[in-house]
Amino acid sequence: MRTRKRLSVVAFLFFFVLCAGYGNAEILSEALTISPFLGNYHFEGNQDIEDRMTFGLGIGYNIDKNWAVEAVGNMVSTETDPGAADIDVRLLKMEGLYHFTSGNHPDLVPYLGAGLGGFNFSPDEWSGDAGMFVNYGGGVKYFFNDTVGLRGDIRHIISFNDQYNNLMYTVGLVFQMGGRKKSVEKTVIEPVPVKVEEPVQEPVSTTAAVRDSDGDGIADDADKCEKTPKGVKVDAWGCPLDQDGDGVADFLDKCPNTPVGAPVDPNGCPLDTDADGVADYLDKCENTPAGASVDSRGCWVIQGIQFVSGKSDITPEFYPVLDQVLSVLRNEPDLKVEIQGYTDSKGALALNQRLSEDRATRIMQYFIDNGVDARNLSAKGFGPSNPAATNDTPEGRAQNRRVELKPVW
């Protein structure tokens, strides 16, 4: 038994070496394939079944030059170890194949495969009447021409209950019927006629047409992105350009020049998850509630209230601004908010800290007096920290004397 297994492995490796030559044939897209084969089926030792020759047939379809599907049936006529009874094992499987094609050697095609199948034993007292299995493995195809080639294959077969792990080595033929070839014809250059003491004629060259199905200027055999829309600019691989690198091709990108790393939507525009008008990659204050007025940082600021330096008074002219915030809070009765007071950098730090707390507390009390649940509000002062603008100009200091609202989720 061990000698037979070694011979099977040697024969399989010899087939791989034999296939290392070069030819002009290749795998054909949209072709029907028929693959008769024979080989050796190895049963795991705990099954007490002799390893024997197997034979079968595969019928498949090449979806394109890489992907294919195939239905395979095979049979093993064997006997129990040490020969007490004859057993026939029949296997039927459906699987997918992925071919690794090469422009330099289109006739030599390694592949991987995996799929599901079923088996049955006759008589059924051996290893159960029937069962299901998964299999995986690989192989190589070598085409003599566009119609026929050699094929070698090795598979690991595992039953669903994981009781048995079997191996199958096979060699055979593969026939292709129909399909289409995606290759570039060779360039033919005719010799340049020259006459003594006469002007040299212009060289005459004839180049066979190169197929470019989508008309993007990249030949089909080099095109990594087939069916590019007409007129779309492409790179050297035939793929639509994406100059800002956001994953959305330029011809679909509604927001070109998006900063590197910024998350975008299907239109190539920066995401704005809380819909506050500030893109997520710029938003310093996420999850702003609907209707809230934000600044350029995306933070909920009570717009229009800029306190007099050193003061925390709320005058009636500010009530309409505060009432806009009230409407948001009333629409979100379960929303908890931290009211944050800030100052500019002028004055003593301790004074600014107390002043920022007073500003936040007065705003909070206004909301409570107008019906907002006090349990949903808190006030906190931050003094001159976290400035929204520069403190070097009067305008910047005015922006820093502010109150922000931070949702607490």
XYZ file of C-alpha atoms in Angstrom:
409
model
C 0.000 0.000 0.000
C 2.799 2.430 0.880
C 4.547 1.704 -2.424
C 1.354 2.497 -4.339
C 0.944 5.807 -2.505
C 4.569 6.768 -3.193
C 4.162 5.952 -6.882
C 1.030 8.113 -7.014
C 2.837 11.080 -5.505
C 5.859 10.635 -7.798
C 3.598 10.405 -10.853
C 1.756 13.548 -9.788
C 5.013 15.497 -9.268
C 6.356 14.226 -12.618
C 3.236 15.583 -14.279
C 3.912 19.041 -12.794
C 7.491 19.010 -14.102
C 6.354 17.792 -17.515
C 3.953 20.739 -17.748
C 6.682 23.360 -17.295
C 7.009 23.934 -21.048
C 5.635 26.780 -23.125
C 2.839 26.850 -25.663
C 0.521 29.260 -27.465
C -2.766 27.888 -26.132
C -4.675 29.278 -23.150
C -7.777 28.909 -20.996
C -10.886 30.221 -22.771
C -13.583 32.370 -21.166
C -17.188 31.128 -21.467
C -16.044 27.652 -22.586
C -17.654 24.314 -21.651
C -15.055 21.869 -20.273
C -15.035 18.056 -20.097
C -12.341 16.377 -17.976
C -12.011 12.549 -17.904
C -9.485 11.380 -15.318
C -8.061 8.466 -13.352
C -5.826 8.240 -10.333
C -5.451 6.876 -6.820
C -7.883 7.212 -3.877
C -6.320 6.921 -0.419
C -8.597 5.931 2.498
C -7.642 6.959 6.023
C -6.307 3.982 7.965
C -9.133 3.711 10.498
C -11.613 2.848 7.707
C -9.912 -0.553 7.008
C -10.411 -0.075 3.256
C -7.725 -0.679 0.608
C -6.383 2.263 -1.449
C -7.350 1.722 -5.091
C -7.539 3.357 -8.488
C -10.368 5.812 -9.124
C -11.799 7.098 -12.393
C -14.388 9.711 -13.227
C -15.522 12.694 -15.262
C -15.810 16.440 -14.650
C -18.095 18.810 -16.578
C -17.495 22.517 -16.052
C -17.932 26.052 -17.339
C -15.308 28.829 -17.466
C -17.092 31.966 -16.267
C -14.060 34.030 -17.314
C -10.304 33.460 -17.624
C -9.986 33.051 -13.816
C -13.244 31.661 -12.384
C -14.962 28.386 -13.260
C -17.533 25.966 -11.822
C -17.433 22.191 -12.225
C -19.511 19.104 -11.396
C -17.395 15.977 -10.839
C -18.333 12.329 -10.397
C -15.959 9.428 -9.730
C -15.969 5.829 -8.522
C -13.584 3.638 -6.505
C -13.844 -0.175 -6.674
C -11.978 -1.519 -3.638
C -12.164 -4.067 -0.840
C -11.860 -4.208 2.884
C -8.472 -4.635 4.460
C -7.482 -7.550 4.491
C -9.826 -8.355 1.591
C -12.944 -9.679 3.283
C -15.488 -7.971 1.022
C -15.728 -5.910 -2.184
C -16.868 -2.287 -1.888
C -17.877 0.308 -4.483
C -17.606 3.961 -3.448
C -19.312 6.627 -5.561
C -18.662 10.351 -5.114
C -20.397 13.380 -6.661
C -19.329 16.962 -5.943
C -19.922 20.554 -7.089
C -17.083 23.031 -6.748
C -15.581 26.324 -7.802
C -12.143 26.781 -9.388
C -9.859 29.801 -9.502
C -7.208 29.795 -12.260
C -3.940 31.722 -11.941
C -3.357 32.912 -15.509
C -0.057 34.333 -16.764
C 0.636 36.550 -19.753
C 4.050 34.902 -20.263
C 2.783 31.301 -20.100
C -0.955 31.299 -20.856
C -0.805 27.562 -21.657
C 0.312 26.611 -18.111
C -2.514 27.309 -15.647
C -2.263 26.397 -11.922
C -5.558 26.511 -10.020
C -7.211 26.081 -6.617
C -10.570 24.452 -6.005
C -13.080 23.797 -3.229
C -16.622 22.519 -2.972
C -19.283 20.248 -1.476
C -20.367 16.756 -2.394
C -21.925 13.476 -1.397
C -20.811 9.825 -1.335
C -22.306 6.382 -0.860
C -20.896 2.923 -0.177
C -22.123 -0.348 -1.660
C -22.761 -2.509 0.294
C -23.951 0.033 2.845
C -22.650 -1.715 5.965
C -19.265 -0.111 5.250
C -18.804 3.457 6.571
C -22.530 4.243 6.386
C -24.902 4.160 3.460
C -24.261 7.766 2.358
C -22.919 11.055 3.584
C -21.755 14.554 2.721
C -18.238 15.909 2.465
C -16.222 19.042 1.769
C -13.097 19.006 -0.359
C -10.315 21.392 -1.256
C -7.075 21.237 -3.193
C -5.452 22.336 -6.390
C -3.815 21.321 -9.601
C -2.501 22.464 -12.936
C -3.703 22.450 -16.532
C -1.381 22.433 -19.548
C -3.006 23.215 -22.906
C -1.535 21.817 -26.140
C -3.957 24.037 -28.052
C -7.241 25.835 -27.396
C -9.153 22.535 -27.467
C -7.253 19.930 -25.440
C -4.785 19.806 -22.579
C -3.446 17.718 -19.699
C -4.660 18.093 -16.124
C -3.338 17.001 -12.725
C -5.254 17.355 -9.466
C -4.903 16.583 -5.742
C -7.791 16.797 -3.228
C -8.286 16.507 0.526
C -11.750 15.050 1.232
C -13.312 15.462 4.691
C -16.658 13.968 5.714
C -19.101 16.284 7.518
C -18.865 14.295 10.731
C -15.040 14.648 10.480
C -14.572 10.884 10.888
C -12.647 10.421 7.665
C -9.885 12.393 5.951
C -9.130 10.925 2.523
C -6.846 11.970 -0.341
C -7.313 11.679 -4.106
C -4.595 12.144 -6.772
C -5.651 12.185 -10.417
C -4.357 12.912 -13.915
C -6.394 13.247 -17.073
C -7.353 15.348 -20.046
C -9.309 18.583 -20.312
C -11.311 19.522 -23.401
C -12.576 23.074 -24.086
C -15.577 23.665 -26.315
C -16.718 27.090 -27.456
C -15.557 30.100 -25.478
C -13.619 33.142 -26.525
C -9.930 33.942 -26.531
C -8.586 37.118 -24.916
C -5.115 37.450 -26.386
C -3.198 40.037 -28.360
C -1.947 39.021 -31.797
C 1.739 39.456 -32.614
C 3.043 42.496 -34.462
C 4.361 41.795 -37.968
C 6.851 44.236 -39.475
C 7.636 43.831 -43.163
C 11.222 44.390 -44.378
C 12.132 47.843 -45.705
C 12.931 47.761 -49.446
C 16.142 49.663 -50.337
C 17.528 50.491 -53.795
C 21.095 51.635 -54.460
C 21.414 55.387 -55.162
C 17.681 55.848 -54.730
C 15.743 57.379 -51.818
C 14.988 54.892 -49.081
C 11.307 54.048 -48.958
C 9.378 54.582 -45.763
C 9.183 51.389 -43.656
C 5.885 49.644 -43.956
C 4.567 47.955 -40.823
C 1.389 46.112 -40.164
C 0.171 45.687 -36.610
C -2.624 43.272 -35.910
C -5.562 44.843 -34.130
C -5.334 44.815 -30.337
C -8.658 44.118 -28.676
C -9.881 46.843 -26.298
C -13.502 45.979 -25.507
C -14.308 49.049 -23.375
C -12.348 51.508 -25.537
C -10.305 52.964 -22.672
C -6.969 52.632 -24.481
C -5.811 49.607 -22.443
C -5.729 46.201 -24.183
C -8.071 43.601 -22.690
C -5.274 41.273 -21.567
C -3.742 44.092 -19.447
C -7.046 45.700 -18.355
C -7.742 45.115 -14.639
C -11.057 46.998 -14.767
C -13.198 45.775 -17.646
C -16.290 47.597 -18.917
C -15.063 51.086 -17.933
C -17.711 53.662 -19.026
C -16.894 55.433 -22.270
C -14.833 58.622 -21.895
C -13.689 57.913 -18.323
C -9.985 58.611 -17.700
C -8.080 55.500 -16.573
C -4.672 54.600 -15.160
C -2.084 52.229 -16.660
C -4.156 49.231 -15.470
C -7.323 50.449 -17.168
C -9.007 51.422 -13.882
C -10.841 54.765 -13.428
C -8.662 57.476 -11.872
C -9.158 58.338 -8.180
C -6.891 61.335 -7.699
C -7.817 62.054 -4.067
C -7.526 58.380 -3.080
C -10.883 58.245 -1.273
C -11.987 55.026 -2.972
C -14.511 56.759 -5.260
C -13.482 57.111 -8.912
C -13.134 60.673 -10.220
C -16.030 60.339 -12.673
C -18.354 59.483 -9.747
C -16.732 61.779 -7.158
C -18.965 64.762 -6.290
C -16.354 66.110 -3.868
C -12.870 66.002 -5.451
C -9.711 66.668 -3.429
C -11.040 65.101 -0.225
C -8.241 65.103 2.402
C -6.363 61.823 2.731
C -7.978 59.512 5.279
C -11.303 61.367 5.513
C -14.224 58.868 5.473
C -16.569 59.512 2.535
C -20.024 58.496 1.310
C -20.737 56.716 -2.035
C -20.563 60.103 -3.795
C -17.025 60.727 -2.513
C -18.134 63.482 -0.109
C -16.900 63.594 3.510
C -19.313 61.972 5.958
C -21.296 64.198 8.323
C -22.810 61.660 10.714
C -24.670 64.136 12.942
C -25.764 66.291 9.955
C -24.607 69.521 11.577
C -22.941 70.786 8.395
C -19.407 70.032 9.583
C -17.714 66.946 8.086
C -16.745 64.212 10.525
C -13.007 64.655 9.918
C -13.313 68.322 11.042
C -16.005 67.822 13.702
C -14.629 68.278 17.214
C -18.045 67.722 18.826
C -19.794 64.589 17.555
C -23.476 63.657 17.938
C -24.816 67.214 17.959
C -28.658 67.018 18.158
C -30.781 68.004 15.170
C -31.446 71.741 14.924
C -28.502 72.772 17.091
C -26.456 75.748 15.884
C -22.749 74.907 15.630
C -19.547 76.818 14.949
C -16.845 75.954 12.405
C -15.582 73.205 14.721
C -18.983 71.481 14.777
C -19.541 72.398 18.442
C -22.955 73.452 19.758
C -22.466 77.094 20.717
C -25.103 79.549 21.832
C -24.583 81.829 18.855
C -24.964 85.555 19.424
C -24.147 85.640 23.151
C -20.693 87.062 23.685
C -20.345 88.271 27.240
C -18.884 91.614 28.190
C -15.386 91.136 29.534
C -15.557 90.325 33.254
C -19.373 89.954 33.239
C -21.851 87.064 33.338
C -25.091 89.026 32.954
C -27.841 87.792 30.605
C -29.793 90.716 29.192
C -33.224 90.496 27.469
C -31.639 91.033 24.073
C -30.184 87.523 24.400
C -33.537 85.806 25.137
C -34.402 85.032 21.467
C -31.040 83.294 21.081
C -31.605 81.225 24.228
C -35.150 80.409 23.121
C -33.754 78.781 19.961
C -31.748 76.433 22.180
C -34.848 75.829 24.303
C -36.735 74.546 21.264
C -34.009 71.954 20.634
C -34.028 70.829 24.273
C -37.822 70.549 24.275
C -37.722 68.388 21.145
C -35.254 66.081 22.901
C -36.788 65.619 26.378
C -34.388 62.790 27.268
C -31.260 64.640 26.139
C -28.794 65.423 28.912
C -26.578 68.467 28.333
C -23.491 69.854 30.035
C -23.433 73.660 29.788
C -19.816 74.798 29.497
C -18.702 78.363 30.218
C -15.493 79.917 28.838
C -13.597 83.213 29.132
C -10.808 84.919 27.220
C -7.256 84.939 28.582
C -7.306 88.423 30.095
C -7.323 88.644 33.881
C -6.347 86.310 36.705
C -6.864 82.587 36.152
C -8.888 82.107 39.357
C -11.169 85.011 38.452
C -11.705 83.654 34.938
C -12.517 80.213 36.314
C -15.186 81.604 38.643
C -16.539 83.852 35.859
C -16.887 80.912 33.449
C -18.779 78.925 36.092
C -21.128 81.874 36.696
C -21.869 82.196 32.966
C -22.666 78.483 32.627
C -24.823 78.482 35.770
C -26.883 81.504 34.663
C -27.607 79.937 31.276
C -28.609 76.668 32.979
C -30.959 78.503 35.338
C -32.638 80.239 32.377
C -33.394 76.865 30.798
C -34.726 75.459 34.084
C -36.934 78.520 34.599
C -38.389 77.899 31.133
C -39.395 74.292 31.671
C -36.319 72.153 31.041
C -35.910 69.287 33.524
C -33.083 70.249 35.898
C -32.003 66.604 36.055
C -30.982 66.820 32.405
C -28.717 69.844 32.911
C -25.337 70.449 34.487
C -23.024 73.485 34.436
C -19.251 73.604 34.350
C -16.672 76.363 33.927
C -13.413 75.988 32.007
C -11.943 79.473 32.307
C -9.703 80.429 29.359
C -8.916 76.825 28.339
C -9.877 75.360 24.930
C -10.077 78.724 23.109
C -12.229 78.780 19.982
C -10.158 81.599 18.451
C -6.965 83.534 19.086
C -6.694 85.689 22.214
C -4.364 88.097 20.413
C -7.170 90.182 18.846
C -10.319 91.805 20.261
C -12.441 89.799 17.841
C -10.851 86.506 18.870
C -11.240 87.267 22.591
C -14.935 88.074 22.006
C -15.436 84.615 20.445
C -13.725 82.976 23.408
C -16.161 84.578 25.901
C -18.812 81.995 25.083
C -21.064 79.179 26.306
C -21.093 75.751 24.625
C -23.508 72.862 25.111
C -22.177 69.301 25.124
C -24.654 66.400 24.834
C -24.005 63.700 27.426
C -25.041 60.287 26.040
